[in-house]
């Protein structure tokens, strides 16, 4: 079980403690964190996070393959199988990244925005 996060803060349970999450909920939470945290920003956990924030520096024709590589790096220590990584351009140069994966036979997905 892990402490539940919402917008980077722990979620109170309303009775003086903190909410917890487990199973696929905990995996989804970890996955979102690993994809949005900048790899190399944690001094003692240098491999935590992703390089997705660097996609803007990659030529447009290579962004899809770079995104797939960055997702694989970020999630390499999770017991899941990435099924697809889809990168969609958004207004103002932003991008939306959808990752579909399977964990213990359960199909799951997360979507993150990239500036």
PDB file of N, CA, C and O in Angstrom, residues 31-75:
ATOM      1  N   UNK A  31       3.164   5.142 -11.957  1.00  0.00           N
ATOM      2  CA  UNK A  31       3.416   5.343 -13.380  1.00  0.00           C
ATOM      3  C   UNK A  31       3.322   6.820 -13.743  1.00  0.00           C
ATOM      4  O   UNK A  31       4.200   7.361 -14.416  1.00  0.00           O
ATOM      5  N   UNK A  32       2.277   7.479 -13.303  1.00  0.00           N
ATOM      6  CA  UNK A  32       2.137   8.912 -13.576  1.00  0.00           C
ATOM      7  C   UNK A  32       3.292   9.703 -12.991  1.00  0.00           C
ATOM      8  O   UNK A  32       3.827  10.615 -13.628  1.00  0.00           O
ATOM      9  N   UNK A  33       3.694   9.348 -11.775  1.00  0.00           N
ATOM     10  CA  UNK A  33       4.805  10.052 -11.146  1.00  0.00           C
ATOM     11  C   UNK A  33       6.081   9.862 -11.954  1.00  0.00           C
ATOM     12  O   UNK A  33       6.819  10.811 -12.239  1.00  0.00           O
ATOM     13  N   UNK A  34       6.358   8.614 -12.338  1.00  0.00           N
ATOM     14  CA  UNK A  34       7.594   8.329 -13.064  1.00  0.00           C
ATOM     15  C   UNK A  34       7.624   8.990 -14.437  1.00  0.00           C
ATOM     16  O   UNK A  34       8.680   9.372 -14.928  1.00  0.00           O
ATOM     17  N   UNK A  35       6.483   9.117 -15.080  1.00  0.00           N
ATOM     18  CA  UNK A  35       6.442   9.744 -16.396  1.00  0.00           C
ATOM     19  C   UNK A  35       6.549  11.265 -16.317  1.00  0.00           C
ATOM     20  O   UNK A  35       7.057  11.892 -17.242  1.00  0.00           O
ATOM     21  N   UNK A  36       6.077  11.862 -15.242  1.00  0.00           N
ATOM     22  CA  UNK A  36       6.085  13.322 -15.148  1.00  0.00           C
ATOM     23  C   UNK A  36       7.294  13.886 -14.409  1.00  0.00           C
ATOM     24  O   UNK A  36       7.650  15.044 -14.618  1.00  0.00           O
ATOM     25  N   UNK A  37       7.932  13.091 -13.567  1.00  0.00           N
ATOM     26  CA  UNK A  37       9.131  13.564 -12.862  1.00  0.00           C
ATOM     27  C   UNK A  37      10.296  13.622 -13.850  1.00  0.00           C
ATOM     28  O   UNK A  37      10.441  12.748 -14.701  1.00  0.00           O
ATOM     29  N   UNK A  38      11.102  14.646 -13.733  1.00  0.00           N
ATOM     30  CA  UNK A  38      12.254  14.787 -14.627  1.00  0.00           C
ATOM     31  C   UNK A  38      13.389  13.866 -14.181  1.00  0.00           C
ATOM     32  O   UNK A  38      13.890  13.986 -13.063  1.00  0.00           O
ATOM     33  N   UNK A  39      13.765  12.977 -15.059  1.00  0.00           N
ATOM     34  CA  UNK A  39      14.851  12.027 -14.782  1.00  0.00           C
ATOM     35  C   UNK A  39      16.132  12.798 -14.498  1.00  0.00           C
ATOM     36  O   UNK A  39      16.482  13.728 -15.208  1.00  0.00           O
ATOM     37  N   UNK A  40      16.835  12.406 -13.435  1.00  0.00           N
ATOM     38  CA  UNK A  40      18.081  13.055 -13.069  1.00  0.00           C
ATOM     39  C   UNK A  40      17.925  14.171 -12.051  1.00  0.00           C
ATOM     40  O   UNK A  40      18.909  14.735 -11.601  1.00  0.00           O
ATOM     41  N   UNK A  41      16.701  14.490 -11.651  1.00  0.00           N
ATOM     42  CA  UNK A  41      16.462  15.591 -10.712  1.00  0.00           C
ATOM     43  C   UNK A  41      16.525  15.154  -9.247  1.00  0.00           C
ATOM     44  O   UNK A  41      16.496  15.992  -8.364  1.00  0.00           O
ATOM     45  N   UNK A  42      16.589  13.858  -9.003  1.00  0.00           N
ATOM     46  CA  UNK A  42      16.656  13.344  -7.644  1.00  0.00           C
ATOM     47  C   UNK A  42      18.075  12.832  -7.411  1.00  0.00           C
ATOM     48  O   UNK A  42      18.454  11.788  -7.953  1.00  0.00           O
ATOM     49  N   UNK A  43      18.886  13.543  -6.628  1.00  0.00           N
ATOM     50  CA  UNK A  43      20.313  13.227  -6.498  1.00  0.00           C
ATOM     51  C   UNK A  43      20.636  11.777  -6.148  1.00  0.00           C
ATOM     52  O   UNK A  43      21.601  11.229  -6.654  1.00  0.00           O
ATOM     53  N   UNK A  44      19.832  11.153  -5.310  1.00  0.00           N
ATOM     54  CA  UNK A  44      20.148   9.784  -4.897  1.00  0.00           C
ATOM     55  C   UNK A  44      19.337   8.736  -5.656  1.00  0.00           C
ATOM     56  O   UNK A  44      19.501   7.546  -5.429  1.00  0.00           O
ATOM     57  N   UNK A  45      18.478   9.189  -6.538  1.00  0.00           N
ATOM     58  CA  UNK A  45      17.664   8.294  -7.373  1.00  0.00           C
ATOM     59  C   UNK A  45      17.755   8.778  -8.820  1.00  0.00           C
ATOM     60  O   UNK A  45      16.769   9.204  -9.416  1.00  0.00           O
ATOM     61  N   UNK A  46      18.945   8.721  -9.389  1.00  0.00           N
ATOM     62  CA  UNK A  46      19.208   9.317 -10.695  1.00  0.00           C
ATOM     63  C   UNK A  46      18.388   8.715 -11.835  1.00  0.00           C
ATOM     64  O   UNK A  46      18.151   9.364 -12.840  1.00  0.00           O
ATOM     65  N   UNK A  47      17.925   7.465 -11.674  1.00  0.00           N
ATOM     66  CA  UNK A  47      17.148   6.824 -12.739  1.00  0.00           C
ATOM     67  C   UNK A  47      15.645   6.979 -12.557  1.00  0.00           C
ATOM     68  O   UNK A  47      14.875   6.451 -13.351  1.00  0.00           O
ATOM     69  N   UNK A  48      15.229   7.704 -11.529  1.00  0.00           N
ATOM     70  CA  UNK A  48      13.797   7.930 -11.302  1.00  0.00           C
ATOM     71  C   UNK A  48      13.303   9.034 -12.220  1.00  0.00           C
ATOM     72  O   UNK A  48      13.932  10.078 -12.345  1.00  0.00           O
ATOM     73  N   UNK A  49      12.179   8.808 -12.860  1.00  0.00           N
ATOM     74  CA  UNK A  49      11.586   9.815 -13.725  1.00  0.00           C
ATOM     75  C   UNK A  49      11.814   9.491 -15.196  1.00  0.00           C
ATOM     76  O   UNK A  49      12.266   8.403 -15.554  1.00  0.00           O
ATOM     77  N   UNK A  50      11.457  10.453 -16.043  1.00  0.00           N
ATOM     78  CA  UNK A  50      11.582  10.250 -17.486  1.00  0.00           C
ATOM     79  C   UNK A  50      12.251  11.456 -18.138  1.00  0.00           C
ATOM     80  O   UNK A  50      12.401  12.513 -17.524  1.00  0.00           O
ATOM     81  N   UNK A  51      12.589  11.254 -19.384  1.00  0.00           N
ATOM     82  CA  UNK A  51      13.143  12.347 -20.189  1.00  0.00           C
ATOM     83  C   UNK A  51      12.091  12.921 -21.127  1.00  0.00           C
ATOM     84  O   UNK A  51      12.413  13.623 -22.088  1.00  0.00           O
ATOM     85  N   UNK A  52      10.820  12.669 -20.867  1.00  0.00           N
ATOM     86  CA  UNK A  52       9.752  13.156 -21.735  1.00  0.00           C
ATOM     87  C   UNK A  52       9.773  14.677 -21.878  1.00  0.00           C
ATOM     88  O   UNK A  52       9.390  15.203 -22.919  1.00  0.00           O
ATOM     89  N   UNK A  53      10.233  15.371 -20.866  1.00  0.00           N
ATOM     90  CA  UNK A  53      10.285  16.833 -20.926  1.00  0.00           C
ATOM     91  C   UNK A  53      11.244  17.312 -22.013  1.00  0.00           C
ATOM     92  O   UNK A  53      11.185  18.458 -22.445  1.00  0.00           O
ATOM     93  N   UNK A  54      12.105  16.446 -22.520  1.00  0.00           N
ATOM     94  CA  UNK A  54      13.061  16.801 -23.573  1.00  0.00           C
ATOM     95  C   UNK A  54      12.506  16.608 -24.982  1.00  0.00           C
ATOM     96  O   UNK A  54      13.183  16.908 -25.963  1.00  0.00           O
ATOM     97  N   UNK A  55      11.270  16.128 -25.111  1.00  0.00           N
ATOM     98  CA  UNK A  55      10.716  15.846 -26.435  1.00  0.00           C
ATOM     99  C   UNK A  55      10.666  17.072 -27.340  1.00  0.00           C
ATOM    100  O   UNK A  55      10.778  16.950 -28.554  1.00  0.00           O
ATOM    101  N   UNK A  56      10.511  18.251 -26.775  1.00  0.00           N
ATOM    102  CA  UNK A  56      10.479  19.467 -27.582  1.00  0.00           C
ATOM    103  C   UNK A  56      11.779  19.727 -28.318  1.00  0.00           C
ATOM    104  O   UNK A  56      11.800  20.437 -29.327  1.00  0.00           O
ATOM    105  N   UNK A  57      12.868  19.140 -27.844  1.00  0.00           N
ATOM    106  CA  UNK A  57      14.178  19.305 -28.477  1.00  0.00           C
ATOM    107  C   UNK A  57      14.421  18.270 -29.573  1.00  0.00           C
ATOM    108  O   UNK A  57      15.396  18.373 -30.313  1.00  0.00           O
ATOM    109  N   UNK A  58      13.557  17.284 -29.661  1.00  0.00           N
ATOM    110  CA  UNK A  58      13.695  16.213 -30.648  1.00  0.00           C
ATOM    111  C   UNK A  58      12.980  16.636 -31.931  1.00  0.00           C
ATOM    112  O   UNK A  58      11.874  17.169 -31.869  1.00  0.00           O
ATOM    113  N   UNK A  59      13.591  16.400 -33.099  1.00  0.00           N
ATOM    114  CA  UNK A  59      12.910  16.739 -34.356  1.00  0.00           C
ATOM    115  C   UNK A  59      11.545  16.048 -34.425  1.00  0.00           C
ATOM    116  O   UNK A  59      11.402  14.886 -34.010  1.00  0.00           O
ATOM    117  N   UNK A  60      10.518  16.748 -34.948  1.00  0.00           N
ATOM    118  CA  UNK A  60       9.156  16.194 -34.969  1.00  0.00           C
ATOM    119  C   UNK A  60       9.055  14.785 -35.538  1.00  0.00           C
ATOM    120  O   UNK A  60       8.286  13.970 -35.030  1.00  0.00           O
ATOM    121  N   UNK A  61       9.813  14.455 -36.556  1.00  0.00           N
ATOM    122  CA  UNK A  61       9.739  13.128 -37.162  1.00  0.00           C
ATOM    123  C   UNK A  61      10.270  12.007 -36.284  1.00  0.00           C
ATOM    124  O   UNK A  61      10.001  10.838 -36.538  1.00  0.00           O
ATOM    125  N   UNK A  62      11.006  12.354 -35.243  1.00  0.00           N
ATOM    126  CA  UNK A  62      11.587  11.341 -34.350  1.00  0.00           C
ATOM    127  C   UNK A  62      10.943  11.342 -32.960  1.00  0.00           C
ATOM    128  O   UNK A  62      11.338  10.551 -32.104  1.00  0.00           O
ATOM    129  N   UNK A  63       9.986  12.217 -32.725  1.00  0.00           N
ATOM    130  CA  UNK A  63       9.404  12.337 -31.379  1.00  0.00           C
ATOM    131  C   UNK A  63       8.667  11.086 -30.932  1.00  0.00           C
ATOM    132  O   UNK A  63       8.740  10.710 -29.764  1.00  0.00           O
ATOM    133  N   UNK A  64       7.932  10.446 -31.832  1.00  0.00           N
ATOM    134  CA  UNK A  64       7.174   9.249 -31.447  1.00  0.00           C
ATOM    135  C   UNK A  64       8.106   8.149 -30.940  1.00  0.00           C
ATOM    136  O   UNK A  64       7.876   7.568 -29.886  1.00  0.00           O
ATOM    137  N   UNK A  65       9.175   7.877 -31.662  1.00  0.00           N
ATOM    138  CA  UNK A  65      10.100   6.821 -31.227  1.00  0.00           C
ATOM    139  C   UNK A  65      10.853   7.243 -29.966  1.00  0.00           C
ATOM    140  O   UNK A  65      11.109   6.408 -29.089  1.00  0.00           O
ATOM    141  N   UNK A  66      11.182   8.524 -29.850  1.00  0.00           N
ATOM    142  CA  UNK A  66      11.845   9.003 -28.629  1.00  0.00           C
ATOM    143  C   UNK A  66      10.908   8.868 -27.437  1.00  0.00           C
ATOM    144  O   UNK A  66      11.323   8.459 -26.349  1.00  0.00           O
ATOM    145  N   UNK A  67       9.631   9.193 -27.627  1.00  0.00           N
ATOM    146  CA  UNK A  67       8.656   9.060 -26.539  1.00  0.00           C
ATOM    147  C   UNK A  67       8.564   7.614 -26.070  1.00  0.00           C
ATOM    148  O   UNK A  67       8.543   7.344 -24.864  1.00  0.00           O
ATOM    149  N   UNK A  68       8.516   6.680 -27.005  1.00  0.00           N
ATOM    150  CA  UNK A  68       8.452   5.257 -26.640  1.00  0.00           C
ATOM    151  C   UNK A  68       9.697   4.852 -25.852  1.00  0.00           C
ATOM    152  O   UNK A  68       9.601   4.117 -24.855  1.00  0.00           O
ATOM    153  N   UNK A  69      10.863   5.329 -26.279  1.00  0.00           N
ATOM    154  CA  UNK A  69      12.110   5.023 -25.575  1.00  0.00           C
ATOM    155  C   UNK A  69      12.098   5.617 -24.169  1.00  0.00           C
ATOM    156  O   UNK A  69      12.465   4.945 -23.201  1.00  0.00           O
ATOM    157  N   UNK A  70      11.669   6.859 -24.025  1.00  0.00           N
ATOM    158  CA  UNK A  70      11.651   7.522 -22.723  1.00  0.00           C
ATOM    159  C   UNK A  70      10.664   6.852 -21.767  1.00  0.00           C
ATOM    160  O   UNK A  70      10.931   6.732 -20.572  1.00  0.00           O
ATOM    161  N   UNK A  71       9.528   6.404 -22.291  1.00  0.00           N
ATOM    162  CA  UNK A  71       8.546   5.685 -21.466  1.00  0.00           C
ATOM    163  C   UNK A  71       9.143   4.362 -20.991  1.00  0.00           C
ATOM    164  O   UNK A  71       9.040   4.012 -19.810  1.00  0.00           O
ATOM    165  N   UNK A  72       9.779   3.630 -21.894  1.00  0.00           N
ATOM    166  CA  UNK A  72      10.402   2.350 -21.525  1.00  0.00           C
ATOM    167  C   UNK A  72      11.445   2.548 -20.434  1.00  0.00           C
ATOM    168  O   UNK A  72      11.509   1.760 -19.475  1.00  0.00           O
ATOM    169  N   UNK A  73      12.268   3.584 -20.547  1.00  0.00           N
ATOM    170  CA  UNK A  73      13.279   3.869 -19.530  1.00  0.00           C
ATOM    171  C   UNK A  73      12.630   4.158 -18.177  1.00  0.00           C
ATOM    172  O   UNK A  73      13.067   3.659 -17.141  1.00  0.00           O
ATOM    173  N   UNK A  74      11.602   4.988 -18.191  1.00  0.00           N
ATOM    174  CA  UNK A  74      10.970   5.410 -16.941  1.00  0.00           C
ATOM    175  C   UNK A  74      10.279   4.259 -16.214  1.00  0.00           C
ATOM    176  O   UNK A  74      10.230   4.234 -14.987  1.00  0.00           O
ATOM    177  N   UNK A  75       9.745   3.310 -16.981  1.00  0.00           N
ATOM    178  CA  UNK A  75       8.947   2.235 -16.378  1.00  0.00           C
ATOM    179  C   UNK A  75       9.673   0.892 -16.348  1.00  0.00           C
ATOM    180  O   UNK A  75       9.060  -0.135 -16.048  1.00  0.00           O
TER     181      UNK A  75
END
